[in-house]
Amino acid sequence: MLDVKDFTFFDKQNSFDFKGFLIKTISYWKWFVIGLIITFSIAHQVNVRKQKIYGIETTIAVKEENNPFFTSNTSLVFNWGGTSDKVQMISTTLKSRSHNELVVNKLEFFIDYMKKTKYFLQDVYGSVPFKVNIDKSQYQLLDQFVKVKMLSDNTYRLTVSFQSDKAEVIRYSDSKRTVVDVPVGEFSKVYRLGQVVNLPFLNWKLTPVNYEGENEREEISVRFNSFDNTVSVYKGLRVDIDEKAGSILKLSMEGTNKARMVDYLNETVNVLITRQLENKNKFAENTINFIDETLFKMEKELKASGDNLKDFSKSNNIIDIEEGGLTYKNQLVTYDTQKDLVERKLAYLNTLKNYLKNSVDFSKLPAPTVVGIEEPNIVTNVSKLIDLSIRRTELAYSIKGEVYYERIDNEIQSVKKALLENANTLKTALQFDLNQVNQKIQGVEAEIGRLPENKLEWLNLSRKYDLSDNIYNTYLQKRSEASIVKAANLSDIQFIDPAKDVGSGLLGPKTSVNYVLAFFVGLLVPLVLVFFIFFISNSIQNIEDISSLTKLPLIGIVGVKHSETNLSVFERPKSALSESFRAIRSSLQFLYKKQSIEGTKTLMLTSSVSGEGKTFCSINIATVFALSEKKTIILGLDLRKPKIFDDFNIQNDVGAVNYLIGQKKLDEVIQHTHIPYLDVITSGPIPPNPSELIMGDSMKTMMEELKTKYDYIILDTPPVGLVSDALELAQFCDVSLYIVRQNFTKKEMLTLLNNRAKRGELNNVSIIFNGYENKAKYGVGYGYGYGYGYSYGYGYGSGYHEDEEPTGFFAKWKFRILRKLGLS
């Protein structure tokens, strides 16, 4: 079972090393600078490659515009169920395919005007010196750029590149597509503005536009797009209903070309107003058509009656005949007019009933008032039925049409049912009125039956003529009224604020957002990397790692060597690195004194694994002793991997192995170096049994002889984490130094060291922290006065005095931040 203490990012107290993490983060400041540079560069490239997005809007109002029709009880206004329902209907209509097809076709927005920029194609509609005029009955090149370059004020070059000998063309009158033959390669020809271009793949005429701007002489690419695809794009028009004023609609669009959006928004409202007014006038148009048909019939009847009466008058004395018959004539004309009115009403009701039962399109019904029916329920329901029928047709191509179909159908059925009931009730009443009128007519006709034959004939002829004349005049008056009503009708839709480019409306790209995002990403990514390195790394990073893992004393910190050889102290005696080894020498003398060791002092250096700097530390510790004129010898006892001879330019042919097996005497294996007071015994040939040689009596004899000749004996041993040789040699040493290397030694190795020290396998163990690199360069810190980052005033120091502020902008501010945080 794993415990949290097993993970490397927790110390022994199971707490997060925030101080170490903060120092690590600050030390990698270059990562953050590089991260910010990269993310800001990416944000800049993204911003310059994006086109500017604008928003344009217009506002319209929907309200009832009533117009009296014939009488105060009749109205041409469509009863759409109130303003709220009308607003929803208009909102749906604006997004319908049928509506947008009319707008796109009128504006010819299936034609693109594009200009190539450095990063993208820019829509330059409204800012080019010409306009494309096409014959919609002719074919145009589809989805391919036609380049237009103005050569002068009235000439241009037309260029088209063809990859094959076939090209697809489209005819916008019926959206028919076909394939035509074209020349392979580049087609280029010069034309005049206003000249008709008739080509198999292109039929247009460019007309000049009064425009002076940056695109006046630039090459413009014209493209003809699919009509249906273009309509689909504009169906995405946004329509919002004002929450506070339900009769207010706000139409808005987003795009890259403000001129195109302004034209589309204004035109879509104009088309809507025109269509709504046409629908609103449908009632009047139906009535006028009905009256025109009736007048045409009545005109024939009136002419025939008049001719008959004229012929009769030529052969008879009308003055004598009229005497005694005028009273009867006036009564009969009055009754005949009443009868005709009732019969026309009954005929209308019969036609209406048949229409309701057999038809599905009720948009052609005439107004009931045209035949004198003024019953409010019938008038209102006929108007409503015409409106519902038109609305249902409007929804044929709407995106949301299906949502309203069922609802409108239910309303139509309800209105039809009410109309049939109203018609039956009125028909019963009219039948009664007809019977009453017929009885009156029969009474008068009985009285005039006693008149002479010529008077009776004249009475019938004049009676028929007067009736036709009255009816004809009545219909003429109603037609005049209907025409006036139609002309006076107003649309229920009005502009409040037409779309207009006022220089604002920029929506994107949000460049500031991209830069803010780049800032945070530029900081976050390096922070995550530092976080990963700090937590995932299982190696010793700093002094606090050592102090948290072991109670063994740390007697020295050694920086990173920058010389080619291991003779750092001898080659650069005034460097900070040399001072760190002198500090270790002082600490060792204190340890020897504490143990009351007199005479020769012995020192063993070991580590966990190979590569942690045992040989480097052995050579330089021995050098500082030798430079103080103490006879010092380095004994190379890493018999498996000998190294120590290379730096002194000596041979490893003879060494400790030769002495231990009895081949050579001690003086024969000791080699003098170019450093005064410093000798070396190399390991010699690699033996098959190094552990057995070290455990033998010869080793003890060698140590005793060396103590008679030298002041300091330095044992360079194999890693204790790999082999047990160092444990066998510990008995010959006064002090053992365990080398720990930054970013190399694993943390679990210190646990192994603790166990060995606890069992007494290593004597007087102390730790040297090797390869320490303080990237912040503000001093070693942590309360230790050693290390390559500390300046002693010799002129070779690579660091600063801990109270001295460094020079350089970044170093100065890092120093101040760390000191403020209490980390320096």
Short mmCIF file of C-alpha atoms in Angstrom, two decimals, residues 325-783:
data_model
loop_
_atom_site.label_atom_id
_atom_site.label_comp_id
_atom_site.label_asym_id
_atom_site.label_seq_id
_atom_site.Cartn_x
_atom_site.Cartn_y
_atom_site.Cartn_z
CA GLY A 325 -98.72 53.45 -64.95
CA LEU A 326 -95.99 55.42 -63.14
CA THR A 327 -97.33 54.59 -59.68
CA TYR A 328 -97.24 50.86 -60.39
CA LYS A 329 -93.84 51.19 -62.02
CA ASN A 330 -92.24 52.86 -59.00
CA GLN A 331 -93.69 50.25 -56.63
CA LEU A 332 -92.49 47.34 -58.79
CA VAL A 333 -88.99 48.80 -59.16
CA THR A 334 -88.71 49.22 -55.40
CA TYR A 335 -89.87 45.63 -54.75
CA ASP A 336 -87.73 44.26 -57.58
CA THR A 337 -84.64 46.00 -56.11
CA GLN A 338 -85.36 44.50 -52.69
CA LYS A 339 -85.87 41.07 -54.23
CA ASP A 340 -82.64 41.27 -56.22
CA LEU A 341 -80.70 42.26 -53.10
CA VAL A 342 -82.08 39.30 -51.15
CA GLU A 343 -81.44 36.90 -54.03
CA ARG A 344 -77.84 38.15 -54.39
CA LYS A 345 -77.31 37.61 -50.67
CA LEU A 346 -78.72 34.07 -50.92
CA ALA A 347 -76.58 33.38 -53.99
CA TYR A 348 -73.46 34.59 -52.10
CA LEU A 349 -74.31 32.38 -49.12
CA ASN A 350 -74.82 29.33 -51.37
CA THR A 351 -71.52 30.04 -53.12
CA LEU A 352 -69.80 30.51 -49.76
CA LYS A 353 -71.12 27.18 -48.43
CA ASN A 354 -69.95 25.31 -51.54
CA TYR A 355 -66.57 27.09 -51.35
CA LEU A 356 -66.10 26.15 -47.70
CA LYS A 357 -66.97 22.50 -48.33
CA ASN A 358 -65.01 21.92 -51.54
CA SER A 359 -62.00 24.29 -51.53
CA VAL A 360 -58.77 24.47 -49.53
CA ASP A 361 -57.66 27.93 -50.72
CA PHE A 362 -59.93 30.66 -49.35
CA SER A 363 -57.79 33.62 -50.38
CA LYS A 364 -60.08 34.48 -53.35
CA LEU A 365 -63.31 35.06 -51.41
CA PRO A 366 -64.96 38.46 -52.11
CA ALA A 367 -66.23 40.66 -49.32
CA PRO A 368 -69.80 39.83 -48.14
CA THR A 369 -70.65 43.54 -48.19
CA VAL A 370 -70.41 43.59 -51.97
CA VAL A 371 -73.84 41.89 -52.07
CA GLY A 372 -75.13 43.89 -49.13
CA ILE A 373 -74.39 41.37 -46.34
CA GLU A 374 -73.36 43.44 -43.35
CA GLU A 375 -73.85 40.84 -40.66
CA PRO A 376 -70.70 41.40 -38.45
CA ASN A 377 -69.97 37.73 -37.74
CA ILE A 378 -69.94 36.77 -41.42
CA VAL A 379 -67.89 39.83 -42.47
CA THR A 380 -65.30 39.25 -39.74
CA ASN A 381 -65.04 35.50 -40.29
CA VAL A 382 -64.62 35.84 -44.07
CA SER A 383 -61.82 38.37 -43.49
CA LYS A 384 -60.21 36.05 -40.95
CA LEU A 385 -60.51 33.04 -43.27
CA ILE A 386 -58.78 34.90 -46.12
CA ASP A 387 -56.00 35.93 -43.73
CA LEU A 388 -55.48 32.42 -42.38
CA SER A 389 -55.33 31.01 -45.90
CA ILE A 390 -52.67 33.54 -46.92
CA ARG A 391 -50.68 32.90 -43.75
CA ARG A 392 -50.68 29.17 -44.38
CA THR A 393 -49.30 29.77 -47.88
CA GLU A 394 -46.58 32.02 -46.40
CA LEU A 395 -45.39 29.17 -44.20
CA ALA A 396 -44.82 26.82 -47.12
CA TYR A 397 -41.01 27.34 -47.07
CA SER A 398 -40.56 28.56 -43.53
CA ILE A 399 -38.05 26.95 -41.23
CA LYS A 400 -40.60 26.91 -38.47
CA GLY A 401 -43.60 26.34 -40.75
CA GLU A 402 -44.45 22.95 -39.30
CA VAL A 403 -44.87 24.49 -35.88
CA TYR A 404 -47.68 26.72 -37.13
CA TYR A 405 -49.38 24.46 -39.70
CA GLU A 406 -51.44 22.47 -37.22
CA ARG A 407 -52.37 25.59 -35.30
CA ILE A 408 -53.53 27.47 -38.44
CA ASP A 409 -55.42 24.45 -39.75
CA ASN A 410 -57.30 24.23 -36.47
CA GLU A 411 -58.15 27.93 -36.67
CA ILE A 412 -59.37 27.53 -40.28
CA GLN A 413 -61.64 24.67 -39.28
CA SER A 414 -63.08 26.71 -36.42
CA VAL A 415 -63.74 29.71 -38.67
CA LYS A 416 -65.32 27.50 -41.36
CA LYS A 417 -67.65 25.92 -38.82
CA ALA A 418 -68.68 29.33 -37.48
CA LEU A 419 -69.22 30.67 -41.01
CA LEU A 420 -71.45 27.74 -41.98
CA GLU A 421 -73.59 28.25 -38.90
CA ASN A 422 -73.79 32.00 -39.53
CA ALA A 423 -74.66 31.39 -43.20
CA ASN A 424 -77.48 28.97 -42.33
CA THR A 425 -78.96 31.38 -39.81
CA LEU A 426 -78.80 34.31 -42.22
CA LYS A 427 -80.12 32.19 -45.11
CA THR A 428 -83.27 31.36 -43.08
CA ALA A 429 -83.89 35.02 -42.36
CA LEU A 430 -83.28 35.98 -46.01
CA GLN A 431 -85.68 33.29 -47.24
CA PHE A 432 -88.39 34.82 -45.07
CA ASP A 433 -87.62 38.31 -46.48
CA LEU A 434 -87.75 36.90 -50.03
CA ASN A 435 -91.21 35.44 -49.43
CA GLN A 436 -92.45 38.79 -48.12
CA VAL A 437 -91.13 40.66 -51.14
CA ASN A 438 -92.61 38.11 -53.57
CA GLN A 439 -96.02 38.52 -51.94
CA LYS A 440 -95.84 42.30 -52.39
CA ILE A 441 -94.79 41.92 -56.02
CA GLN A 442 -97.64 39.49 -56.68
CA GLY A 443 -100.16 41.98 -55.19
CA VAL A 444 -98.98 44.80 -57.47
CA GLU A 445 -98.84 42.50 -60.50
CA ALA A 446 -102.50 41.48 -59.82
CA GLU A 447 -103.55 45.13 -59.92
CA ILE A 448 -101.66 45.98 -63.14
CA GLY A 449 -103.17 42.94 -64.87
CA ARG A 450 -106.25 45.06 -65.66
CA LEU A 451 -104.21 47.65 -67.62
CA PRO A 452 -104.27 47.78 -71.42
CA GLU A 453 -101.82 45.54 -73.23
CA ASN A 454 -99.57 48.31 -74.50
CA LYS A 455 -99.27 49.85 -71.01
CA LEU A 456 -98.57 46.46 -69.52
CA GLU A 457 -95.79 45.80 -72.06
CA TRP A 458 -94.23 49.24 -71.46
CA LEU A 459 -94.40 48.65 -67.70
CA ASN A 460 -92.51 45.34 -67.98
CA LEU A 461 -89.84 46.80 -70.27
CA SER A 462 -89.23 49.92 -68.17
CA ARG A 463 -89.36 47.84 -64.97
CA LYS A 464 -86.57 45.56 -66.27
CA TYR A 465 -84.50 48.49 -67.49
CA ASP A 466 -84.76 50.45 -64.24
CA LEU A 467 -83.84 47.38 -62.19
CA SER A 468 -80.72 46.74 -64.28
CA ASP A 469 -79.79 50.41 -64.13
CA ASN A 470 -80.12 50.53 -60.33
CA ILE A 471 -78.05 47.40 -59.86
CA TYR A 472 -75.41 48.63 -62.31
CA ASN A 473 -75.10 51.98 -60.55
CA THR A 474 -74.92 50.31 -57.16
CA TYR A 475 -72.00 48.10 -58.29
CA LEU A 476 -70.22 51.04 -59.88
CA GLN A 477 -70.41 52.87 -56.57
CA LYS A 478 -69.10 49.85 -54.64
CA ARG A 479 -66.22 49.38 -57.08
CA SER A 480 -65.23 52.99 -56.66
CA GLU A 481 -65.32 52.59 -52.88
CA ALA A 482 -63.23 49.39 -53.06
CA SER A 483 -60.59 51.06 -55.25
CA ILE A 484 -60.35 53.99 -52.85
CA VAL A 485 -59.98 51.62 -49.90
CA LYS A 486 -57.25 49.67 -51.67
CA ALA A 487 -55.34 52.82 -52.55
CA ALA A 488 -55.65 54.13 -49.01
CA ASN A 489 -54.45 50.94 -47.35
CA LEU A 490 -51.29 51.12 -45.21
CA SER A 491 -48.92 48.36 -44.24
CA ASP A 492 -48.92 47.24 -40.62
CA ILE A 493 -45.10 47.26 -40.71
CA GLN A 494 -43.17 50.50 -40.35
CA PHE A 495 -39.47 51.38 -40.11
CA ILE A 496 -38.42 52.80 -36.76
CA ASP A 497 -34.70 52.83 -37.39
CA PRO A 498 -33.52 51.73 -40.87
CA ALA A 499 -30.16 49.96 -41.12
CA LYS A 500 -27.26 52.33 -41.63
CA ASP A 501 -23.47 52.22 -41.47
CA VAL A 502 -22.59 54.81 -38.84
CA GLY A 503 -18.95 53.75 -38.57
CA SER A 504 -19.33 51.50 -35.54
CA GLY A 505 -20.67 48.01 -34.98
CA LEU A 506 -17.34 46.17 -34.73
CA LEU A 507 -17.92 42.82 -33.00
CA GLY A 508 -14.67 40.99 -33.56
CA PRO A 509 -12.18 39.58 -33.61
CA LYS A 510 -11.66 40.25 -29.92
CA THR A 511 -7.96 41.08 -30.22
CA SER A 512 -7.68 42.19 -26.61
CA VAL A 513 -9.20 38.89 -25.45
CA ASN A 514 -6.68 36.97 -27.55
CA TYR A 515 -3.80 38.92 -26.03
CA VAL A 516 -5.11 38.45 -22.49
CA LEU A 517 -5.51 34.75 -23.22
CA ALA A 518 -1.99 34.67 -24.65
CA PHE A 519 -0.67 36.29 -21.46
CA PHE A 520 -2.24 33.70 -19.20
CA VAL A 521 -1.31 30.77 -21.44
CA GLY A 522 2.24 32.10 -21.72
CA LEU A 523 2.50 32.02 -17.94
CA LEU A 524 0.50 28.87 -17.34
CA VAL A 525 2.37 26.52 -19.68
CA PRO A 526 5.84 27.23 -18.22
CA LEU A 527 4.34 27.10 -14.73
CA VAL A 528 2.90 23.66 -15.46
CA LEU A 529 6.27 22.53 -16.81
CA VAL A 530 8.06 23.79 -13.71
CA PHE A 531 5.36 22.16 -11.60
CA PHE A 532 5.90 18.90 -13.47
CA ILE A 533 9.68 19.05 -13.15
CA PHE A 534 9.50 19.94 -9.47
CA PHE A 535 7.04 17.23 -8.51
CA ILE A 536 7.95 14.43 -10.89
CA SER A 537 11.70 14.74 -10.48
CA ASN A 538 12.97 12.20 -7.93
CA SER A 539 16.42 13.71 -7.62
CA ILE A 540 17.89 16.05 -5.03
CA GLN A 541 17.17 19.64 -6.05
CA ASN A 542 18.30 21.78 -3.15
CA ILE A 543 19.62 21.80 0.38
CA GLU A 544 16.14 21.56 1.88
CA ASP A 545 15.70 18.21 0.13
CA ILE A 546 18.79 16.94 1.94
CA SER A 547 17.80 18.37 5.32
CA SER A 548 14.31 16.88 5.01
CA LEU A 549 15.60 13.39 4.16
CA THR A 550 18.54 12.95 6.54
CA LYS A 551 19.93 14.19 9.85
CA LEU A 552 23.52 13.69 8.70
CA PRO A 553 25.52 16.94 8.64
CA LEU A 554 26.10 18.83 5.42
CA ILE A 555 29.67 20.16 5.61
CA GLY A 556 30.07 21.68 2.17
CA ILE A 557 28.48 22.82 -1.02
CA VAL A 558 30.40 22.52 -4.28
CA GLY A 559 29.33 24.32 -7.40
CA VAL A 560 29.48 23.26 -11.02
CA LYS A 561 32.97 23.03 -12.45
CA HIS A 562 33.67 24.91 -15.65
CA SER A 563 37.17 23.60 -16.35
CA GLU A 564 38.02 20.77 -18.71
CA THR A 565 39.90 18.77 -16.03
CA ASN A 566 39.12 17.92 -12.44
CA LEU A 567 42.02 20.08 -11.17
CA SER A 568 39.77 23.08 -10.52
CA VAL A 569 41.44 24.20 -7.29
CA PHE A 570 44.97 23.98 -8.72
CA GLU A 571 44.15 25.69 -12.01
CA ARG A 572 41.96 28.46 -10.53
CA PRO A 573 42.95 28.80 -6.85
CA LYS A 574 41.10 32.12 -6.42
CA SER A 575 37.79 30.99 -7.84
CA ALA A 576 34.63 30.61 -5.80
CA LEU A 577 34.76 26.88 -6.48
CA SER A 578 38.20 26.70 -4.86
CA GLU A 579 36.85 28.58 -1.85
CA SER A 580 34.14 25.98 -1.42
CA PHE A 581 36.80 23.22 -1.12
CA ARG A 582 38.80 25.33 1.34
CA ALA A 583 35.61 25.63 3.39
CA ILE A 584 35.30 21.83 3.32
CA ARG A 585 38.95 21.54 4.47
CA SER A 586 38.18 23.79 7.44
CA SER A 587 35.13 21.70 8.33
CA LEU A 588 37.19 18.48 8.14
CA GLN A 589 39.88 19.89 10.44
CA PHE A 590 37.13 20.73 12.90
CA LEU A 591 35.85 17.13 12.72
CA TYR A 592 39.36 15.71 13.21
CA LYS A 593 39.94 17.98 16.16
CA LYS A 594 36.60 17.03 17.64
CA GLN A 595 37.63 13.36 17.51
CA SER A 596 41.07 14.18 18.99
CA ILE A 597 42.82 12.56 16.04
CA GLU A 598 46.56 13.20 16.01
CA GLY A 599 49.05 12.39 13.28
CA THR A 600 47.87 11.15 9.93
CA LYS A 601 44.22 11.81 9.06
CA THR A 602 42.32 9.52 6.76
CA LEU A 603 39.31 10.45 4.64
CA MET A 604 37.05 8.27 2.50
CA LEU A 605 34.81 9.61 -0.28
CA THR A 606 31.93 7.57 -1.61
CA SER A 607 28.48 8.09 -3.12
CA SER A 608 25.34 6.28 -4.18
CA VAL A 609 26.14 5.62 -7.84
CA SER A 610 28.77 6.45 -10.38
CA GLY A 611 28.83 10.00 -11.80
CA GLU A 612 28.13 11.96 -8.61
CA GLY A 613 31.65 13.47 -8.44
CA LYS A 614 33.63 11.34 -5.98
CA THR A 615 36.83 11.52 -7.99
CA PHE A 616 36.40 15.26 -8.64
CA CYS A 617 35.89 15.96 -4.95
CA SER A 618 38.72 13.59 -3.93
CA ILE A 619 41.23 15.33 -6.21
CA ASN A 620 40.30 18.86 -5.15
CA ILE A 621 40.08 18.12 -1.40
CA ALA A 622 43.50 16.51 -1.66
CA THR A 623 44.73 19.56 -3.62
CA VAL A 624 43.66 22.06 -0.95
CA PHE A 625 45.49 19.97 1.68
CA ALA A 626 48.59 19.77 -0.54
CA LEU A 627 48.52 23.53 -1.23
CA SER A 628 48.68 24.05 2.54
CA GLU A 629 52.02 22.08 2.36
CA LYS A 630 50.57 18.94 3.90
CA LYS A 631 51.89 15.70 2.46
CA THR A 632 48.79 14.21 0.89
CA ILE A 633 48.15 11.06 -1.11
CA ILE A 634 45.08 9.98 -3.06
CA LEU A 635 44.48 6.27 -2.95
CA GLY A 636 42.42 5.11 -5.94
CA LEU A 637 40.42 2.16 -4.65
CA ASP A 638 37.68 2.09 -7.29
CA LEU A 639 39.24 -1.08 -8.70
CA ARG A 640 36.38 -1.75 -11.15
CA LYS A 641 36.35 1.66 -12.85
CA PRO A 642 39.69 3.44 -12.40
CA LYS A 643 39.70 7.18 -13.26
CA ILE A 644 42.03 9.16 -11.09
CA PHE A 645 45.17 8.98 -13.29
CA ASP A 646 43.95 10.93 -16.34
CA ASP A 647 43.94 14.37 -14.71
CA PHE A 648 47.57 14.04 -13.53
CA ASN A 649 48.87 12.71 -16.85
CA ILE A 650 50.17 9.52 -15.25
CA GLN A 651 49.81 5.89 -16.20
CA ASN A 652 47.62 3.27 -14.57
CA ASP A 653 49.93 0.36 -15.41
CA VAL A 654 50.92 -0.13 -11.77
CA GLY A 655 48.78 0.65 -8.77
CA ALA A 656 47.07 -0.51 -5.59
CA VAL A 657 46.12 -3.86 -7.12
CA ASN A 658 49.79 -4.70 -7.73
CA TYR A 659 50.61 -3.96 -4.11
CA LEU A 660 47.64 -5.87 -2.70
CA ILE A 661 48.55 -9.04 -4.61
CA GLY A 662 52.21 -8.73 -3.57
CA GLN A 663 53.71 -7.89 -6.97
CA LYS A 664 55.03 -4.45 -5.99
CA LYS A 665 56.21 -2.65 -2.95
CA LEU A 666 54.55 0.55 -1.74
CA ASP A 667 57.23 2.89 -3.08
CA GLU A 668 56.86 1.24 -6.48
CA VAL A 669 53.17 2.06 -6.77
CA ILE A 670 53.31 5.63 -5.43
CA GLN A 671 53.38 8.20 -8.27
CA HIS A 672 54.28 11.85 -7.82
CA THR A 673 52.15 14.56 -9.45
CA HIS A 674 52.96 18.03 -10.73
CA ILE A 675 51.17 19.43 -7.69
CA PRO A 676 53.65 19.84 -4.78
CA TYR A 677 53.00 17.65 -1.73
CA LEU A 678 50.44 15.56 -3.63
CA ASP A 679 51.03 11.92 -4.58
CA VAL A 680 48.72 9.37 -6.11
CA ILE A 681 48.34 5.60 -5.99
CA THR A 682 46.19 4.60 -8.95
CA SER A 683 44.05 1.48 -8.84
CA GLY A 684 46.15 -0.37 -11.39
CA PRO A 685 44.98 -3.25 -13.55
CA ILE A 686 41.37 -4.32 -13.05
CA PRO A 687 41.37 -7.48 -10.92
CA PRO A 688 38.85 -10.35 -11.10
CA ASN A 689 38.20 -10.17 -7.32
CA PRO A 690 38.31 -6.52 -6.14
CA SER A 691 36.25 -7.06 -2.98
CA GLU A 692 38.49 -9.89 -1.78
CA LEU A 693 41.62 -7.78 -2.31
CA ILE A 694 40.23 -4.93 -0.22
CA MET A 695 39.20 -7.32 2.56
CA GLY A 696 42.69 -8.87 2.72
CA ASP A 697 45.47 -8.13 5.21
CA SER A 698 47.46 -6.36 2.53
CA MET A 699 45.02 -3.47 2.67
CA LYS A 700 45.60 -3.00 6.36
CA THR A 701 49.36 -3.16 5.83
CA MET A 702 49.16 -0.55 3.06
CA MET A 703 47.25 1.86 5.26
CA GLU A 704 49.71 1.47 8.11
CA GLU A 705 52.69 2.16 5.81
CA LEU A 706 50.99 5.21 4.26
CA LYS A 707 50.34 6.69 7.69
CA THR A 708 54.08 6.76 8.27
CA LYS A 709 54.69 8.78 5.13
CA TYR A 710 51.74 11.22 4.74
CA ASP A 711 49.71 13.74 6.72
CA TYR A 712 46.47 13.10 4.82
CA ILE A 713 45.27 9.95 3.10
CA ILE A 714 42.30 10.37 0.72
CA LEU A 715 40.48 7.18 -0.31
CA ASP A 716 38.56 7.38 -3.59
CA THR A 717 36.16 4.42 -3.32
CA PRO A 718 33.43 2.78 -5.45
CA PRO A 719 29.75 3.85 -5.01
CA VAL A 720 28.32 2.38 -1.81
CA GLY A 721 24.93 2.02 -3.50
CA LEU A 722 26.33 -0.49 -6.02
CA VAL A 723 29.05 -2.49 -4.26
CA SER A 724 30.18 -3.07 -0.68
CA ASP A 725 33.85 -2.10 -1.11
CA ALA A 726 33.41 1.26 0.63
CA LEU A 727 31.85 -0.45 3.65
CA GLU A 728 34.98 -2.64 4.00
CA LEU A 729 37.23 0.42 3.77
CA ALA A 730 35.28 2.43 6.35
CA GLN A 731 37.30 0.80 9.17
CA PHE A 732 40.47 2.50 7.93
CA CYS A 733 39.01 6.03 7.80
CA ASP A 734 38.51 8.72 10.38
CA VAL A 735 35.79 10.54 8.38
CA SER A 736 33.54 9.43 5.52
CA LEU A 737 32.21 11.95 3.00
CA TYR A 738 29.10 11.05 1.06
CA ILE A 739 28.80 12.91 -2.25
CA VAL A 740 25.31 14.05 -3.27
CA ARG A 741 24.94 15.68 -6.70
CA GLN A 742 22.17 18.14 -7.57
CA ASN A 743 19.64 16.86 -10.13
CA PHE A 744 21.40 13.49 -10.16
CA THR A 745 21.32 11.70 -6.82
CA LYS A 746 17.97 10.04 -6.17
CA LYS A 747 16.18 10.87 -2.94
CA GLU A 748 15.75 7.26 -1.94
CA MET A 749 19.56 6.91 -1.82
CA LEU A 750 19.64 9.14 1.23
CA THR A 751 17.25 6.75 2.94
CA LEU A 752 19.74 3.97 2.17
CA LEU A 753 22.53 6.14 3.60
CA ASN A 754 20.53 6.70 6.80
CA ASN A 755 20.14 2.98 7.26
CA ARG A 756 23.85 2.31 6.76
CA ALA A 757 24.84 5.07 9.17
CA LYS A 758 22.31 3.80 11.71
CA ARG A 759 23.77 0.28 11.51
CA GLY A 760 27.32 1.67 11.91
CA GLU A 761 28.48 0.53 8.50
CA LEU A 762 29.87 4.02 7.84
CA ASN A 763 31.77 6.02 10.45
CA ASN A 764 31.52 9.77 11.03
CA VAL A 765 29.55 10.34 7.85
CA SER A 766 29.07 13.84 6.47
CA ILE A 767 27.56 15.03 3.19
CA ILE A 768 28.95 17.19 0.39
CA PHE A 769 26.40 18.72 -1.97
CA ASN A 770 28.11 18.66 -5.36
CA GLY A 771 27.18 20.27 -8.68
CA TYR A 772 24.98 22.88 -7.00
CA GLU A 773 23.79 25.53 -9.44
CA ASN A 774 21.93 28.48 -7.98
CA LYS A 775 20.16 29.78 -11.09
CA ALA A 776 18.88 32.82 -9.26
CA LYS A 777 22.53 33.81 -8.54
CA TYR A 778 21.76 35.77 -5.43
CA GLY A 779 24.05 33.78 -3.17
CA VAL A 780 23.88 30.23 -1.91
CA GLY A 781 21.18 31.04 0.60
CA TYR A 782 19.72 28.72 3.20
CA GLY A 783 22.17 30.08 5.74
#
